[in-house]
JSON list of C-alpha atoms in Angstrom, two decimals:
[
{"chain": "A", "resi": 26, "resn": "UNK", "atom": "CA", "xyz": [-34.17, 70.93, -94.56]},
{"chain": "A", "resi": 27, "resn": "UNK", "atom": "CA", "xyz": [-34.91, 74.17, -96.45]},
{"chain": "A", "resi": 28, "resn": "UNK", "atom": "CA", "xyz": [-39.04, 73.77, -97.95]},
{"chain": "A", "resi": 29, "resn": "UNK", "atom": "CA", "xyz": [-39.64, 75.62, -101.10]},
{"chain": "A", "resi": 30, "resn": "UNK", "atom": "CA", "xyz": [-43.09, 77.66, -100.32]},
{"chain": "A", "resi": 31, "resn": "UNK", "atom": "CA", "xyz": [-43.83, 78.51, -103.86]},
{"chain": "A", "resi": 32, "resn": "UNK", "atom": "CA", "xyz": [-43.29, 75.00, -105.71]},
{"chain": "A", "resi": 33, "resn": "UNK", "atom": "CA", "xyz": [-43.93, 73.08, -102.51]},
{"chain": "A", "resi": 34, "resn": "UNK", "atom": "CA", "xyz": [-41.03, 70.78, -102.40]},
{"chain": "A", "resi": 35, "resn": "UNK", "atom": "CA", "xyz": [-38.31, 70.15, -99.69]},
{"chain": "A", "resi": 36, "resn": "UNK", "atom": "CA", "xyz": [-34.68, 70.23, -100.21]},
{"chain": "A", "resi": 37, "resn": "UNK", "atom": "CA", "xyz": [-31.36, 69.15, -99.05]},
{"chain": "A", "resi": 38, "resn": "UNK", "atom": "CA", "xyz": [-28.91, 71.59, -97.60]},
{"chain": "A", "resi": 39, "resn": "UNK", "atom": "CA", "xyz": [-25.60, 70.20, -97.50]},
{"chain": "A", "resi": 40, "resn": "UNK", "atom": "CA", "xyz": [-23.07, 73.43, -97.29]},
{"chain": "A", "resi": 41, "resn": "UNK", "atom": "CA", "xyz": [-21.89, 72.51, -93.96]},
{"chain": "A", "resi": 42, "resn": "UNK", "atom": "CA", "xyz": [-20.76, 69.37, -95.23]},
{"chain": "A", "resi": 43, "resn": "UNK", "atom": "CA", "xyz": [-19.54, 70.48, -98.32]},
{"chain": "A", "resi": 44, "resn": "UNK", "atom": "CA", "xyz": [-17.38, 72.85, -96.14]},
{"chain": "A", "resi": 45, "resn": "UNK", "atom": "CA", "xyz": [-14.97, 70.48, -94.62]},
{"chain": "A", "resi": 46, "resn": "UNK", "atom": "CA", "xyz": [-11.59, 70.56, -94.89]},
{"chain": "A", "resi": 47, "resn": "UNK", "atom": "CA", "xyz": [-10.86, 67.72, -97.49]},
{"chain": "A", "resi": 48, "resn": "UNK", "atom": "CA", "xyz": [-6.85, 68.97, -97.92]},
{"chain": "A", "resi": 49, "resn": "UNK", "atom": "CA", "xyz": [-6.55, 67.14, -94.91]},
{"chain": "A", "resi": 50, "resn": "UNK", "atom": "CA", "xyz": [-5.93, 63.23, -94.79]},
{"chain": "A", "resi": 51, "resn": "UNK", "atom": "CA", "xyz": [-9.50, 61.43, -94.29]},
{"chain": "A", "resi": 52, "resn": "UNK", "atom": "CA", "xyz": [-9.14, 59.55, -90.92]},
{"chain": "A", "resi": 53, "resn": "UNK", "atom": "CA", "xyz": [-12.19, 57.87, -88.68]},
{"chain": "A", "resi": 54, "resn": "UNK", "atom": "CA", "xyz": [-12.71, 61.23, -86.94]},
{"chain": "A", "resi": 55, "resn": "UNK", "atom": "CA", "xyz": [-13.71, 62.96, -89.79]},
{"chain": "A", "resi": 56, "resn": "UNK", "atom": "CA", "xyz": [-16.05, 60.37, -91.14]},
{"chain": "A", "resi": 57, "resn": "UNK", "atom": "CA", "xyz": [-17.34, 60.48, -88.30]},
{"chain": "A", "resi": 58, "resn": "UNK", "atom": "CA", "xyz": [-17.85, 64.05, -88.25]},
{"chain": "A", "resi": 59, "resn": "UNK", "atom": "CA", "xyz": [-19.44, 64.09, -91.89]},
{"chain": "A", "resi": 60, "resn": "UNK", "atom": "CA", "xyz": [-22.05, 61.76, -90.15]},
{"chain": "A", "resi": 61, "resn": "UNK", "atom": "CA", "xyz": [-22.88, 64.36, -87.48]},
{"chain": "A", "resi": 62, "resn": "UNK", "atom": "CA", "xyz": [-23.43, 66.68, -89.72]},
{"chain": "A", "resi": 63, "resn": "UNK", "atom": "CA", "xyz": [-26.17, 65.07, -92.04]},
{"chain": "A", "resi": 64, "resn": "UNK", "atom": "CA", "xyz": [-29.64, 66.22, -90.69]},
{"chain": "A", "resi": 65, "resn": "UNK", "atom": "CA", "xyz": [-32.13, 63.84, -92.15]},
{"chain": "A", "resi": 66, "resn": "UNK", "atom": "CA", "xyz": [-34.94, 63.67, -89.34]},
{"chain": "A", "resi": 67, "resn": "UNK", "atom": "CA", "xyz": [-37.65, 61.77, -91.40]},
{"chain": "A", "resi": 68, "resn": "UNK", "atom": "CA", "xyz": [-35.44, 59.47, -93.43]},
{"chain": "A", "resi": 69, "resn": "UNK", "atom": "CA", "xyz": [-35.58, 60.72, -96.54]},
{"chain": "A", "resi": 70, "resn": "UNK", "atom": "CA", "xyz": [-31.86, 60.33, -97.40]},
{"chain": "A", "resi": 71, "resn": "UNK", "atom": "CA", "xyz": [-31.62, 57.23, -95.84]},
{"chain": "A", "resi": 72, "resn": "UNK", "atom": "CA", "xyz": [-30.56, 55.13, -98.78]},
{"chain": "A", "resi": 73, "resn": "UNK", "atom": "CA", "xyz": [-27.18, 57.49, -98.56]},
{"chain": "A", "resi": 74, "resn": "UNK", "atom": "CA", "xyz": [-26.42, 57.32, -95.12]},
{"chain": "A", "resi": 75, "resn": "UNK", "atom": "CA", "xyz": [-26.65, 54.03, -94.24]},
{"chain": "A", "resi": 76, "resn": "UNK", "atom": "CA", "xyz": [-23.31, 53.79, -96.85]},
{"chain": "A", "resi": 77, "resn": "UNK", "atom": "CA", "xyz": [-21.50, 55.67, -94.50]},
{"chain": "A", "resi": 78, "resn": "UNK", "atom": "CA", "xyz": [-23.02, 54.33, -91.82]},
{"chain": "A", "resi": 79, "resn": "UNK", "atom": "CA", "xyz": [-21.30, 50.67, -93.11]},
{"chain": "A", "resi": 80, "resn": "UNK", "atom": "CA", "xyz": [-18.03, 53.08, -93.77]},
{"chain": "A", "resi": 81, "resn": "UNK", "atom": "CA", "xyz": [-17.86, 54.05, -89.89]},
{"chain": "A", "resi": 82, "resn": "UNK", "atom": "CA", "xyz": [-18.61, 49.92, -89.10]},
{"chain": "A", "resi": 83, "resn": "UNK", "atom": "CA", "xyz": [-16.09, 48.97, -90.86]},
{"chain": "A", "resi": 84, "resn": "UNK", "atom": "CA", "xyz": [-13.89, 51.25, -89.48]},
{"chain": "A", "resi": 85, "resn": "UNK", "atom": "CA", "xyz": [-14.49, 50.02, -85.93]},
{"chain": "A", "resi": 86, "resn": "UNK", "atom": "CA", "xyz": [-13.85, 46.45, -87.20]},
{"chain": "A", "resi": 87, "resn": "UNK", "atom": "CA", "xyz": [-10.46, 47.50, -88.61]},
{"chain": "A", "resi": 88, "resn": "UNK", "atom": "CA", "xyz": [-9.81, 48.90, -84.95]},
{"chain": "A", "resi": 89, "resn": "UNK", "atom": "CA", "xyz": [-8.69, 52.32, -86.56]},
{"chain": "A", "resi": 90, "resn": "UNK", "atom": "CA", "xyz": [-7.43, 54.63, -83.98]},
{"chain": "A", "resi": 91, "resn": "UNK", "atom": "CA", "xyz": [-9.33, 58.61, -84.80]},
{"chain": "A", "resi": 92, "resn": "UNK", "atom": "CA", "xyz": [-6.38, 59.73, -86.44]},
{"chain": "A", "resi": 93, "resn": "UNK", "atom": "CA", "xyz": [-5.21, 56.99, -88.61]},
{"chain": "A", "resi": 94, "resn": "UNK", "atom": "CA", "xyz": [-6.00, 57.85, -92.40]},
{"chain": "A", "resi": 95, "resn": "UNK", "atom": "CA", "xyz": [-7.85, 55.44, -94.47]},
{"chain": "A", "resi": 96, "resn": "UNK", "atom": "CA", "xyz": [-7.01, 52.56, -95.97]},
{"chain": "A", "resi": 97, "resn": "UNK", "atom": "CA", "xyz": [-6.86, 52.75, -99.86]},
{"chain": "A", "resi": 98, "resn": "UNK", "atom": "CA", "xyz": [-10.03, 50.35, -100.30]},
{"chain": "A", "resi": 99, "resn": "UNK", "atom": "CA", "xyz": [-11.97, 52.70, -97.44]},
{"chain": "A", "resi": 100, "resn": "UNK", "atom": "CA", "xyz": [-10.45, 56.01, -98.84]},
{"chain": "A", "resi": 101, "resn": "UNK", "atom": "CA", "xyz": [-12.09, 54.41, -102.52]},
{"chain": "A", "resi": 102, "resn": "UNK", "atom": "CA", "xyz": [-15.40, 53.79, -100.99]},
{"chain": "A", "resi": 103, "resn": "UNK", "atom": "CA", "xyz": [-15.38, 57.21, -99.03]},
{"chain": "A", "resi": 104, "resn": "UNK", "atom": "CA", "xyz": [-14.24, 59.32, -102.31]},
{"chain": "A", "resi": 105, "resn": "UNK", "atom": "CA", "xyz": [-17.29, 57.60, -104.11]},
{"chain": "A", "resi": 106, "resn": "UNK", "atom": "CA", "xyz": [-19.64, 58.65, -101.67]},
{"chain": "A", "resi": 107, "resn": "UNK", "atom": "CA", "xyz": [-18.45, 61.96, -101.27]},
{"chain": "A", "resi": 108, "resn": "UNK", "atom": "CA", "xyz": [-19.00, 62.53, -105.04]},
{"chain": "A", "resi": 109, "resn": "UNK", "atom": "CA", "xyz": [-21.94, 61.39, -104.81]},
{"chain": "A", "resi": 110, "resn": "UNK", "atom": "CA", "xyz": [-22.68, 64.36, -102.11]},
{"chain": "A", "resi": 111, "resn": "UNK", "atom": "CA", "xyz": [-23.61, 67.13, -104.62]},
{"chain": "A", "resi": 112, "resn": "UNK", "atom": "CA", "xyz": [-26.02, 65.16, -106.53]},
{"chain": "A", "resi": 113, "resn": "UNK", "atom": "CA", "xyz": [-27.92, 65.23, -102.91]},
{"chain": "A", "resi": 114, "resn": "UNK", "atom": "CA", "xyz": [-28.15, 69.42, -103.35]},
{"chain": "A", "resi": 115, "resn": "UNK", "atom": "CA", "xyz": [-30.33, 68.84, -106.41]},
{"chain": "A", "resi": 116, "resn": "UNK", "atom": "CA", "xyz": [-33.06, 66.73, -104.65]},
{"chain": "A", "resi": 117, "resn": "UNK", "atom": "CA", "xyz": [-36.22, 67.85, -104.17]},
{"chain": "A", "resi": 118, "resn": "UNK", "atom": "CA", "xyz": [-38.68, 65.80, -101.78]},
{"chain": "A", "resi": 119, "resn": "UNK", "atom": "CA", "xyz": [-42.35, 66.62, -102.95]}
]
């Protein structure tokens, strides 16, 4: 969580989530690695997480095996919140 010294403001880094390979299919494993890679010690993006947090449940309900890809009403809930992943890159946490 970079802090901006001269405004005085925290934001959100996510390049290393950004960076995953989305030519592959989306399967459990790699919502499960988008999870990992969200470091959010205080709680401040809560309110997004805990979506994908429900995603992964949901998952485990459905019995998924790691590689199976998503089903089309996951894969819809999983492209909205990964377009909603850049808007994270312009917060700033006073």
């Amino acid at each position: 969580i970079p802090w901006n010294v001269i405004h005085d403001y925290f934001t959100i880094d996510m390049k290393g989530l950004l960076e995953l390979n989305t030519s592959k299919p989306v399967t459990k494993g790699i919502v499960l690695q988008s999870a990992g890679k969200i470091y959010d010690p205080v709680g401040f993006l809560s309110p997004y997480t805990i979506k994908l947090k429900c995603l992964l449940q949901e998952l485990w309900l459905r019995k998924l095996a790691w590689d199976d890809e998503l089903p089309p009403d996951i894969y819809a809930t999983w492209l909205q919140w990964w377009s909603e992943l850049t808007l994270l890159s312009e917060l700033k946490i006073p």
